[in-house]
mmCIF file of C-alpha atoms in Angstrom:
data_model
loop_
_atom_site.group_PDB
_atom_site.id
_atom_site.type_symbol
_atom_site.label_atom_id
_atom_site.label_comp_id
_atom_site.label_asym_id
_atom_site.label_seq_id
_atom_site.Cartn_x
_atom_site.Cartn_y
_atom_site.Cartn_z
ATOM 1 C CA MET A 1 84.284 140.585 124.459
ATOM 2 C CA ASN A 2 81.573 142.173 123.378
ATOM 3 C CA ARG A 3 80.575 144.401 126.151
ATOM 4 C CA ARG A 4 77.142 145.432 125.199
ATOM 5 C CA SER A 5 76.075 141.602 124.350
ATOM 6 C CA PHE A 6 77.791 141.699 127.504
ATOM 7 C CA LEU A 7 75.188 143.847 129.147
ATOM 8 C CA THR A 8 72.336 142.633 127.302
ATOM 9 C CA THR A 9 72.750 139.392 128.839
ATOM 10 C CA THR A 10 73.440 140.849 132.007
ATOM 11 C CA ALA A 11 70.118 142.974 132.047
ATOM 12 C CA SER A 12 67.880 139.819 130.889
ATOM 13 C CA ALA A 13 69.076 137.656 133.732
ATOM 14 C CA ALA A 14 68.365 139.568 136.233
ATOM 15 C CA THR A 15 64.853 140.715 135.137
ATOM 16 C CA VAL A 16 64.002 137.052 135.200
ATOM 17 C CA ALA A 17 65.581 136.309 138.742
ATOM 18 C CA ALA A 18 63.474 139.703 139.671
ATOM 19 C CA ALA A 19 60.082 137.977 138.218
ATOM 20 C CA GLY A 20 61.050 135.149 141.562
ATOM 21 C CA GLY A 21 60.291 132.625 138.739
ATOM 22 C CA PHE A 22 62.272 131.551 135.891
ATOM 23 C CA ALA A 23 61.785 131.510 132.142
ATOM 24 C CA PHE A 24 64.901 131.551 129.020
ATOM 25 C CA ALA A 25 67.198 134.846 129.148
ATOM 26 C CA PRO A 26 65.813 136.290 125.557
ATOM 27 C CA SER A 27 69.549 137.812 125.064
ATOM 28 C CA ILE A 28 71.210 133.846 125.835
ATOM 29 C CA ALA A 29 68.723 131.578 124.391
ATOM 30 C CA ARG A 30 68.988 130.717 120.437
ATOM 31 C CA ALA A 31 66.000 129.335 118.340
ATOM 32 C CA GLN A 32 68.160 126.617 117.192
ATOM 33 C CA ASN A 33 66.855 122.449 118.017
ATOM 34 C CA GLN A 34 70.612 121.920 118.658
ATOM 35 C CA ALA A 35 71.347 124.320 121.496
ATOM 36 C CA VAL A 36 71.969 122.873 125.026
ATOM 37 C CA LYS A 37 69.860 123.643 127.563
ATOM 38 C CA VAL A 38 71.502 124.924 131.149
ATOM 39 C CA ALA A 39 69.116 125.265 134.173
ATOM 40 C CA PHE A 40 70.799 127.607 136.729
ATOM 41 C CA VAL A 41 70.057 127.733 140.292
ATOM 42 C CA GLY A 42 70.771 130.114 142.812
ATOM 43 C CA THR A 43 69.090 132.154 146.062
ATOM 44 C CA LEU A 44 68.683 135.452 143.907
ATOM 45 C CA SER A 45 65.909 137.293 146.436
ATOM 46 C CA GLY A 46 66.174 137.341 150.636
ATOM 47 C CA PRO A 47 69.152 138.001 152.432
ATOM 48 C CA GLY A 48 71.076 135.488 150.537
ATOM 49 C CA ALA A 49 70.468 137.429 147.090
ATOM 50 C CA ALA A 50 73.925 138.461 146.938
ATOM 51 C CA LEU A 51 75.657 134.912 147.088
ATOM 52 C CA GLY A 52 73.321 134.280 144.340
ATOM 53 C CA THR A 53 74.203 137.217 142.114
ATOM 54 C CA HIS A 54 77.254 136.771 141.978
ATOM 55 C CA LEU A 55 77.206 133.295 141.606
ATOM 56 C CA ARG A 56 74.454 133.737 138.019
ATOM 57 C CA ASP A 57 77.002 136.773 137.037
ATOM 58 C CA GLY A 58 79.632 134.841 136.858
ATOM 59 C CA TRP A 59 77.946 132.108 135.367
ATOM 60 C CA LEU A 60 77.000 134.065 132.666
ATOM 61 C CA ALA A 61 80.693 136.115 132.465
ATOM 62 C CA GLY A 62 81.694 132.459 131.392
ATOM 63 C CA VAL A 63 79.346 132.216 128.768
ATOM 64 C CA THR A 64 79.799 135.540 127.608
ATOM 65 C CA ARG A 65 83.413 135.034 127.545
ATOM 66 C CA LEU A 66 83.101 131.652 125.670
ATOM 67 C CA ASN A 67 80.430 133.120 122.769
ATOM 68 C CA ASN A 68 77.378 132.157 124.667
ATOM 69 C CA GLN A 69 78.253 128.062 123.609
ATOM 70 C CA LEU A 70 79.207 125.270 125.239
ATOM 71 C CA GLY A 71 81.487 122.838 123.407
ATOM 72 C CA GLY A 72 80.828 124.773 120.581
ATOM 73 C CA ARG A 73 77.053 124.532 120.513
ATOM 74 C CA ALA A 74 75.114 127.303 120.884
ATOM 75 C CA VAL A 75 73.411 127.564 124.971
ATOM 76 C CA GLU A 76 70.437 128.573 126.305
ATOM 77 C CA THR A 77 70.343 129.368 130.322
ATOM 78 C CA LEU A 78 67.300 129.060 132.352
ATOM 79 C CA VAL A 79 67.534 131.658 135.107
ATOM 80 C CA ILE A 80 65.509 129.469 138.552
ATOM 81 C CA ASP A 81 65.284 131.856 141.807
ATOM 82 C CA ASP A 82 65.304 128.816 144.304
ATOM 83 C CA GLU A 83 64.398 131.801 147.198
ATOM 84 C CA LEU A 84 65.923 129.762 149.546
ATOM 85 C CA LYS A 85 63.169 127.629 149.512
ATOM 86 C CA PRO A 86 63.691 123.736 149.592
ATOM 87 C CA ASP A 87 60.550 122.834 148.471
ATOM 88 C CA VAL A 88 60.211 125.963 146.299
ATOM 89 C CA ALA A 89 64.029 124.234 144.609
ATOM 90 C CA VAL A 90 62.386 120.945 143.514
ATOM 91 C CA SER A 91 59.484 122.128 141.787
ATOM 92 C CA LYS A 92 61.198 124.908 139.957
ATOM 93 C CA VAL A 93 63.846 122.174 138.701
ATOM 94 C CA ARG A 94 61.770 119.091 138.209
ATOM 95 C CA ALA A 95 59.700 121.856 135.985
ATOM 96 C CA ALA A 96 62.983 122.778 133.814
ATOM 97 C CA LEU A 97 64.130 118.847 133.870
ATOM 98 C CA GLU A 98 60.717 117.412 132.756
ATOM 99 C CA ARG A 99 59.040 120.286 130.968
ATOM 100 C CA ASP A 100 61.790 122.249 129.571
ATOM 101 C CA LYS A 101 64.198 118.902 128.759
ATOM 102 C CA VAL A 102 67.274 121.167 130.137
ATOM 103 C CA ASP A 103 70.797 119.088 129.405
ATOM 104 C CA PHE A 104 72.487 120.262 132.645
ATOM 105 C CA VAL A 105 71.889 121.735 135.928
ATOM 106 C CA VAL A 106 74.426 124.428 137.297
ATOM 107 C CA GLY A 107 74.912 126.935 140.683
ATOM 108 C CA VAL A 108 73.166 126.372 143.764
ATOM 109 C CA VAL A 109 74.752 128.683 146.446
ATOM 110 C CA PHE A 110 73.279 127.035 149.222
ATOM 111 C CA SER A 111 73.787 123.194 150.751
ATOM 112 C CA ASN A 112 70.166 122.653 152.240
ATOM 113 C CA MET A 113 69.370 123.826 148.208
ATOM 114 C CA LEU A 114 71.628 120.970 146.841
ATOM 115 C CA GLN A 115 70.256 118.620 149.333
ATOM 116 C CA ALA A 116 66.814 118.941 148.155
ATOM 117 C CA ILE A 117 67.617 119.394 144.557
ATOM 118 C CA VAL A 118 70.444 116.603 143.738
ATOM 119 C CA ARG A 119 68.139 113.187 143.610
ATOM 120 C CA PRO A 120 65.578 114.593 141.438
ATOM 121 C CA VAL A 121 68.309 115.612 139.153
ATOM 122 C CA THR A 122 70.671 112.924 139.284
ATOM 123 C CA GLU A 123 68.596 109.782 139.580
ATOM 124 C CA SER A 124 67.175 111.619 135.948
ATOM 125 C CA ASN A 125 70.807 110.995 134.864
ATOM 126 C CA THR A 126 71.107 114.682 134.799
ATOM 127 C CA PHE A 127 74.930 116.388 135.118
ATOM 128 C CA LEU A 128 74.546 119.208 138.295
ATOM 129 C CA ILE A 129 77.788 120.928 138.292
ATOM 130 C CA THR A 130 77.383 122.566 141.961
ATOM 131 C CA ALA A 131 79.432 125.933 141.962
ATOM 132 C CA ASN A 132 79.585 126.583 145.774
ATOM 133 C CA ALA A 133 77.336 124.007 147.761
ATOM 134 C CA GLY A 134 79.225 121.094 148.565
ATOM 135 C CA PRO A 135 77.531 119.469 151.789
ATOM 136 C CA SER A 136 80.230 116.398 153.100
ATOM 137 C CA THR A 137 76.964 113.923 152.261
ATOM 138 C CA LEU A 138 77.599 114.622 148.896
ATOM 139 C CA ALA A 139 80.845 113.992 149.002
ATOM 140 C CA GLY A 140 81.401 111.028 150.409
ATOM 141 C CA LYS A 141 78.619 107.886 150.504
ATOM 142 C CA GLY A 142 76.669 109.908 149.175
ATOM 143 C CA CYS A 143 78.506 110.640 146.222
ATOM 144 C CA SER A 144 76.948 110.274 142.434
ATOM 145 C CA PRO A 145 78.150 109.896 138.838
ATOM 146 C CA PHE A 146 76.039 112.911 138.342
ATOM 147 C CA LEU A 147 77.180 115.388 140.747
ATOM 148 C CA PHE A 148 80.440 117.064 140.019
ATOM 149 C CA SER A 149 81.659 120.556 141.557
ATOM 150 C CA SER A 150 83.646 123.431 140.531
ATOM 151 C CA ALA A 151 84.241 124.776 143.483
ATOM 152 C CA TYR A 152 85.421 122.963 146.929
ATOM 153 C CA GLN A 153 83.812 120.187 149.739
ATOM 154 C CA ASN A 154 82.624 122.320 152.700
ATOM 155 C CA ASP A 155 84.941 121.393 154.649
ATOM 156 C CA GLN A 156 87.803 122.430 152.997
ATOM 157 C CA PRO A 157 88.340 126.572 153.806
ATOM 158 C CA HIS A 158 86.822 126.086 157.133
ATOM 159 C CA ALA A 159 90.142 123.404 157.170
ATOM 160 C CA THR A 160 92.671 126.221 155.805
ATOM 161 C CA MET A 161 91.704 128.769 158.704
ATOM 162 C CA GLY A 162 91.861 126.006 160.873
ATOM 163 C CA GLN A 163 95.398 125.420 159.510
ATOM 164 C CA ALA A 164 96.107 128.904 159.739
ATOM 165 C CA ALA A 165 95.134 129.606 163.362
ATOM 166 C CA GLN A 166 97.245 126.793 164.901
ATOM 167 C CA ASP A 167 99.993 128.306 162.360
ATOM 168 C CA LEU A 168 99.340 131.385 163.593
ATOM 169 C CA GLY A 169 99.405 130.440 167.483
ATOM 170 C CA TYR A 170 96.171 131.112 168.517
ATOM 171 C CA LYS A 171 95.787 128.963 171.973
ATOM 172 C CA ARG A 172 91.778 129.742 172.530
ATOM 173 C CA VAL A 173 88.782 130.115 169.829
ATOM 174 C CA PHE A 174 85.241 131.146 169.805
ATOM 175 C CA ILE A 175 83.347 129.733 166.781
ATOM 176 C CA LEU A 176 80.361 131.396 165.863
ATOM 177 C CA VAL A 177 78.257 129.680 162.629
ATOM 178 C CA PRO A 178 74.827 129.307 161.251
ATOM 179 C CA ASN A 179 73.242 125.557 162.338
ATOM 180 C CA TYR A 180 72.344 124.201 159.434
ATOM 181 C CA GLN A 181 74.572 121.349 157.549
ATOM 182 C CA ALA A 182 76.916 123.586 156.342
ATOM 183 C CA GLY A 183 77.739 125.478 159.426
ATOM 184 C CA LYS A 184 78.571 121.986 161.313
ATOM 185 C CA ASP A 185 80.685 121.026 158.351
ATOM 186 C CA ALA A 186 82.411 125.030 158.358
ATOM 187 C CA VAL A 187 82.575 123.722 162.332
ATOM 188 C CA ALA A 188 84.203 120.150 161.974
ATOM 189 C CA GLY A 189 86.253 121.346 158.973
ATOM 190 C CA PHE A 190 88.727 124.337 161.032
ATOM 191 C CA ARG A 191 88.755 121.413 163.784
ATOM 192 C CA SER A 192 90.276 119.250 161.489
ATOM 193 C CA ARG A 193 93.404 120.896 161.763
ATOM 194 C CA TYR A 194 93.024 123.442 164.488
ATOM 195 C CA LYS A 195 94.056 121.677 168.146
ATOM 196 C CA GLY A 196 93.774 124.754 170.345
ATOM 197 C CA GLU A 197 91.071 125.501 173.121
ATOM 198 C CA VAL A 198 87.498 125.839 171.400
ATOM 199 C CA VAL A 199 86.595 128.295 174.474
ATOM 200 C CA ASP A 200 82.803 127.862 172.961
ATOM 201 C CA GLU A 201 80.851 126.783 169.959
ATOM 202 C CA VAL A 202 77.797 129.029 169.085
ATOM 203 C CA TYR A 203 74.862 127.915 166.693
ATOM 204 C CA VAL A 204 72.382 130.620 165.489
ATOM 205 C CA PRO A 205 69.016 130.240 163.514
ATOM 206 C CA LEU A 206 70.094 131.173 159.142
ATOM 207 C CA SER A 207 67.789 134.156 158.955
ATOM 208 C CA GLN A 208 69.547 135.543 162.108
ATOM 209 C CA LEU A 209 70.698 139.412 161.743
ATOM 210 C CA ASP A 210 71.101 140.774 165.040
ATOM 211 C CA PHE A 211 74.320 139.368 166.747
ATOM 212 C CA SER A 212 74.485 141.974 170.069
ATOM 213 C CA THR A 213 74.221 138.295 172.476
ATOM 214 C CA GLU A 214 76.846 136.688 170.571
ATOM 215 C CA VAL A 215 79.458 139.609 170.736
ATOM 216 C CA THR A 216 78.768 139.885 174.543
ATOM 217 C CA LYS A 217 79.773 136.616 174.473
ATOM 218 C CA ILE A 218 82.882 137.150 172.504
ATOM 219 C CA ALA A 219 83.535 139.995 174.464
ATOM 220 C CA ALA A 220 83.536 137.916 177.933
ATOM 221 C CA ALA A 221 85.355 134.585 176.458
ATOM 222 C CA LYS A 222 88.288 137.076 175.350
ATOM 223 C CA PRO A 223 89.366 134.273 172.947
ATOM 224 C CA ASP A 224 92.419 134.776 170.954
ATOM 225 C CA ALA A 225 90.920 134.805 168.024
ATOM 226 C CA ILE A 226 87.224 133.761 166.748
ATOM 227 C CA PHE A 227 86.140 131.822 163.883
ATOM 228 C CA THR A 228 83.058 132.746 162.029
ATOM 229 C CA PHE A 229 81.393 131.588 158.584
ATOM 230 C CA MET A 230 78.441 133.775 157.945
ATOM 231 C CA PRO A 231 77.502 134.561 154.292
ATOM 232 C CA GLY A 232 75.776 136.833 153.087
ATOM 233 C CA ALA A 233 73.215 139.396 155.198
ATOM 234 C CA LEU A 234 74.828 137.545 158.304
ATOM 235 C CA GLY A 235 77.922 138.439 157.594
ATOM 236 C CA VAL A 236 77.505 142.108 157.406
ATOM 237 C CA ASN A 237 75.817 142.828 160.359
ATOM 238 C CA LEU A 238 77.831 140.427 162.110
ATOM 239 C CA VAL A 239 80.665 143.120 160.982
ATOM 240 C CA ARG A 240 79.378 145.460 161.297
ATOM 241 C CA GLN A 241 78.413 145.119 165.117
ATOM 242 C CA TYR A 242 81.758 143.632 165.861
ATOM 243 C CA ARG A 243 83.378 146.534 164.488
ATOM 244 C CA GLN A 244 81.402 148.698 166.385
ATOM 245 C CA ALA A 245 81.167 146.727 169.452
ATOM 246 C CA GLY A 246 85.409 147.469 169.357
ATOM 247 C CA LEU A 247 86.136 144.199 168.876
ATOM 248 C CA ALA A 248 88.410 144.175 165.831
ATOM 249 C CA ASN A 249 91.664 143.582 168.607
ATOM 250 C CA ILE A 250 90.675 140.424 168.704
ATOM 251 C CA PRO A 251 91.263 138.749 165.699
ATOM 252 C CA PHE A 252 88.903 138.128 162.817
ATOM 253 C CA LEU A 253 88.964 134.479 160.961
ATOM 254 C CA SER A 254 86.530 133.652 158.660
ATOM 255 C CA THR A 255 85.098 131.996 155.281
ATOM 256 C CA PHE A 256 81.981 133.439 153.452
ATOM 257 C CA THR A 257 81.850 136.190 155.615
ATOM 258 C CA VAL A 258 84.223 139.324 154.225
ATOM 259 C CA ASP A 259 84.266 138.058 150.323
ATOM 260 C CA GLU A 260 83.458 140.265 147.841
ATOM 261 C CA SER A 261 79.763 140.231 147.795
ATOM 262 C CA THR A 262 79.746 141.146 151.159
ATOM 263 C CA LEU A 263 82.582 144.122 151.004
ATOM 264 C CA PRO A 264 80.484 146.724 149.621
ATOM 265 C CA ALA A 265 77.936 146.765 152.648
ATOM 266 C CA GLN A 266 80.723 146.264 154.911
ATOM 267 C CA GLY A 267 83.421 148.635 153.611
ATOM 268 C CA GLU A 268 85.349 149.547 156.819
ATOM 269 C CA SER A 269 84.144 147.456 159.318
ATOM 270 C CA ALA A 270 86.215 144.477 157.300
ATOM 271 C CA LEU A 271 89.452 145.856 156.829
ATOM 272 C CA ASP A 272 92.276 143.690 157.290
ATOM 273 C CA PHE A 273 89.511 140.803 158.885
ATOM 274 C CA TYR A 274 90.258 137.181 157.321
ATOM 275 C CA THR A 275 89.568 135.048 155.202
ATOM 276 C CA ALA A 276 89.931 131.593 153.656
ATOM 277 C CA ALA A 277 89.600 130.823 149.651
ATOM 278 C CA THR A 278 90.760 129.177 146.195
ATOM 279 C CA TRP A 279 90.894 132.063 144.435
ATOM 280 C CA ALA A 280 90.976 136.394 145.197
ATOM 281 C CA PRO A 281 90.981 139.172 142.464
ATOM 282 C CA ASN A 282 94.468 139.511 143.106
ATOM 283 C CA PHE A 283 95.627 136.667 141.408
ATOM 284 C CA ASP A 284 98.486 136.492 138.927
ATOM 285 C CA ASN A 285 97.784 134.364 135.981
ATOM 286 C CA PRO A 286 96.623 135.703 132.635
ATOM 287 C CA HIS A 287 93.048 133.979 132.643
ATOM 288 C CA SER A 288 92.010 135.528 136.234
ATOM 289 C CA ARG A 289 93.294 139.191 135.015
ATOM 290 C CA ARG A 290 91.143 138.757 132.118
ATOM 291 C CA PHE A 291 88.190 137.733 134.406
ATOM 292 C CA VAL A 292 88.266 140.297 136.586
ATOM 293 C CA GLN A 293 88.592 142.814 134.504
ATOM 294 C CA GLU A 294 85.805 141.987 131.552
ATOM 295 C CA PHE A 295 83.842 141.197 135.219
ATOM 296 C CA GLU A 296 84.546 144.374 136.272
ATOM 297 C CA ALA A 297 83.570 146.793 133.494
ATOM 298 C CA ALA A 298 80.787 144.410 132.363
ATOM 299 C CA TYR A 299 79.276 144.156 136.005
ATOM 300 C CA GLY A 300 80.141 147.004 138.219
ATOM 301 C CA TYR A 301 81.628 145.544 140.910
ATOM 302 C CA VAL A 302 84.668 143.288 142.257
ATOM 303 C CA PRO A 303 83.349 139.102 140.944
ATOM 304 C CA SER A 304 84.178 136.995 144.401
ATOM 305 C CA ASN A 305 84.853 133.434 144.666
ATOM 306 C CA PHE A 306 81.203 132.210 144.123
ATOM 307 C CA ALA A 307 81.865 134.689 140.893
ATOM 308 C CA ALA A 308 85.082 132.674 140.019
ATOM 309 C CA HIS A 309 83.875 129.356 140.385
ATOM 310 C CA ALA A 310 80.572 130.069 138.554
ATOM 311 C CA TYR A 311 83.076 131.219 135.836
ATOM 312 C CA ASP A 312 84.675 128.214 135.598
ATOM 313 C CA ALA A 313 81.948 125.632 135.929
ATOM 314 C CA ALA A 314 80.529 127.571 132.291
ATOM 315 C CA HIS A 315 84.568 126.424 131.334
ATOM 316 C CA MET A 316 84.046 123.324 132.812
ATOM 317 C CA LEU A 317 80.973 122.257 130.538
ATOM 318 C CA ASP A 318 82.517 124.313 127.402
ATOM 319 C CA ALA A 319 85.354 121.575 127.893
ATOM 320 C CA ALA A 320 83.564 118.520 128.096
ATOM 321 C CA ILE A 321 80.795 119.132 125.662
ATOM 322 C CA ARG A 322 84.126 120.033 123.405
ATOM 323 C CA ARG A 323 85.661 116.451 123.972
ATOM 324 C CA THR A 324 82.428 114.457 123.209
ATOM 325 C CA LYS A 325 82.477 116.577 119.900
ATOM 326 C CA GLY A 326 78.960 118.141 120.935
ATOM 327 C CA ASP A 327 77.516 114.704 122.028
ATOM 328 C CA VAL A 328 75.663 115.211 125.291
ATOM 329 C CA ALA A 329 73.006 112.554 124.999
ATOM 330 C CA ASP A 330 76.147 110.048 125.907
ATOM 331 C CA LYS A 331 75.847 110.444 129.376
ATOM 332 C CA ALA A 332 79.230 107.782 129.643
ATOM 333 C CA ALA A 333 81.300 109.734 127.688
ATOM 334 C CA LEU A 334 80.181 112.989 128.799
ATOM 335 C CA ARG A 335 81.063 111.705 132.541
ATOM 336 C CA THR A 336 84.698 110.347 131.079
ATOM 337 C CA ALA A 337 85.030 113.878 129.687
ATOM 338 C CA LEU A 338 84.132 115.869 133.069
ATOM 339 C CA GLU A 339 86.421 113.699 134.796
ATOM 340 C CA ALA A 340 88.924 114.644 132.979
ATOM 341 C CA GLY A 341 88.816 118.322 134.560
ATOM 342 C CA ASP A 342 91.140 119.684 131.884
ATOM 343 C CA PHE A 343 89.298 123.183 131.565
ATOM 344 C CA PRO A 344 90.994 126.649 132.366
ATOM 345 C CA SER A 345 90.465 128.015 136.000
ATOM 346 C CA VAL A 346 91.172 131.306 136.884
ATOM 347 C CA ARG A 347 92.813 129.695 139.940
ATOM 348 C CA GLY A 348 95.496 127.439 137.562
ATOM 349 C CA ALA A 349 96.127 124.054 137.837
ATOM 350 C CA LEU A 350 93.707 122.153 139.606
ATOM 351 C CA ARG A 351 92.109 118.373 138.876
ATOM 352 C CA LEU A 352 89.231 116.652 139.953
ATOM 353 C CA GLY A 353 89.363 113.676 142.662
ATOM 354 C CA PRO A 354 87.064 110.601 142.402
ATOM 355 C CA ASN A 355 84.682 111.972 144.339
ATOM 356 C CA HIS A 356 84.425 114.866 141.546
ATOM 357 C CA PHE A 357 85.500 117.016 144.054
ATOM 358 C CA PRO A 358 88.729 119.462 142.868
ATOM 359 C CA ILE A 359 91.779 118.993 144.356
ATOM 360 C CA GLN A 360 93.363 122.260 144.376
ATOM 361 C CA ASP A 361 95.818 124.890 146.204
ATOM 362 C CA PHE A 362 94.075 126.972 149.222
ATOM 363 C CA TRP A 363 95.216 131.092 150.501
ATOM 364 C CA LEU A 364 94.730 132.728 153.664
ATOM 365 C CA CYS A 365 93.364 136.429 152.386
ATOM 366 C CA LYS A 366 92.704 139.560 153.705
ATOM 367 C CA VAL A 367 90.759 142.397 152.800
ATOM 368 C CA ALA A 368 91.934 145.111 151.817
ATOM 369 C CA LYS A 369 91.305 148.721 149.936
ATOM 370 C CA ARG A 370 91.973 149.919 146.160
ATOM 371 C CA ALA A 371 93.773 152.369 145.089
ATOM 372 C CA ASP A 372 90.106 153.218 143.459
ATOM 373 C CA GLY A 373 88.230 153.098 147.326
ATOM 374 C CA LYS A 374 87.009 149.765 146.682
ATOM 375 C CA PHE A 375 87.266 146.887 148.644
ATOM 376 C CA GLN A 376 88.589 143.617 147.942
ATOM 377 C CA THR A 377 90.339 140.123 149.182
ATOM 378 C CA GLU A 378 94.111 139.910 148.408
ATOM 379 C CA THR A 379 96.348 136.948 149.440
ATOM 380 C CA VAL A 380 98.412 137.179 152.356
ATOM 381 C CA ARG A 381 99.880 133.167 151.742
ATOM 382 C CA LYS A 382 99.623 129.521 150.420
ATOM 383 C CA VAL A 383 97.966 127.596 153.554
ATOM 384 C CA LEU A 384 97.210 124.433 151.427
ATOM 385 C CA SER A 385 98.853 122.347 148.466
ATOM 386 C CA ALA A 386 97.023 120.523 145.934
ATOM 387 C CA ASP A 387 94.598 119.799 149.081
ATOM 388 C CA ALA A 388 91.942 116.812 148.257
ATOM 389 C CA ASP A 389 88.951 116.181 150.909
ATOM 390 C CA GLY A 390 88.799 113.570 153.105
ATOM 391 C CA TYR A 391 85.240 112.356 152.571
ATOM 392 C CA ALA A 392 86.744 111.323 149.035
ATOM 393 C CA ALA A 393 87.714 107.484 150.106
ATOM 394 C CA SER A 394 84.389 106.655 150.602
ATOM 395 C CA CYS A 395 83.330 107.550 147.533
ATOM 396 C CA LYS A 396 82.364 104.634 145.684
ATOM 397 C CA MET A 397 81.178 105.327 141.955
ATOM 398 C CA GLY A 398 79.411 102.698 139.259
#
């Protein structure tokens, strides 16, 4: 690993993202006609920017680990900031497809962004690898031969926390989520395995940053625990306000609320709070250890699941293109190669289900403070083994 090259790649991509538009990252681009072109789509501005940054840096870390190649071919990465605006995302992705002739589209933080771009991408017979968003609408009847996931179906981490709450014996739980597709999937996932009483189910705008009203409701309800899904800046503010209100004695069960993308801002406020995940930085396998070490050396922060899944997306594409001997034009062969799912993952062994979403283990994790003063999530115990999402059975592909 050439650390200077790694850092240059990061700086170049960050410059592109900060411009609010898109351009080929010069440290990645190769002036070769045969380079594989990848459009990376992420939310790189606004309240969700931290998530998009982790996703982008994870992708770039994966490409760098693969010597700036996919399947032995040079790779160009087109960095697109979707700005968390569906119309902007569609416009930029269409330009990438029609003008820049990209071979793949990768990334996507938020489910509403994926729902916006999925048809333009897949209807052009271009493969879309989602490294985070996994709405139920695209895992079942809305599945596509051209849509793959290196992450999970949205319900699964939430179902994991529902099972954990059940196992921990919590009888009364307060639910708090944002009012959009992923929030609804979070509730569905949690309720699929939690059989106790839900004392309240509160939905807030995706832009909400003041949770004083909700914190007051939680205090009045006196639940055994709360379950929340609050990504990005929402999670930062909720955690701070929850701790400041003296509610930390009520167990804080969450998904995508306390993780490495938010912990630098949450700090001590998030200590001992729980999350559910497919992976944590303390995973003890060689591929994961190398990823964490190289990522932290290059970027200076602890990688999250967002980064890990994007890192895996690079390895997923690399393995598939190798299987087709570098041919990305033969769509049928490439689909078969992707479906094989035989790529090295930081999570260890996993496979893809019939809807192209991973079948994998899920863990209960807890926020801890490291010896160097940084915060990270660490595994407590495995909750679900080789878990397949509940929508795969209704996925029928031609």
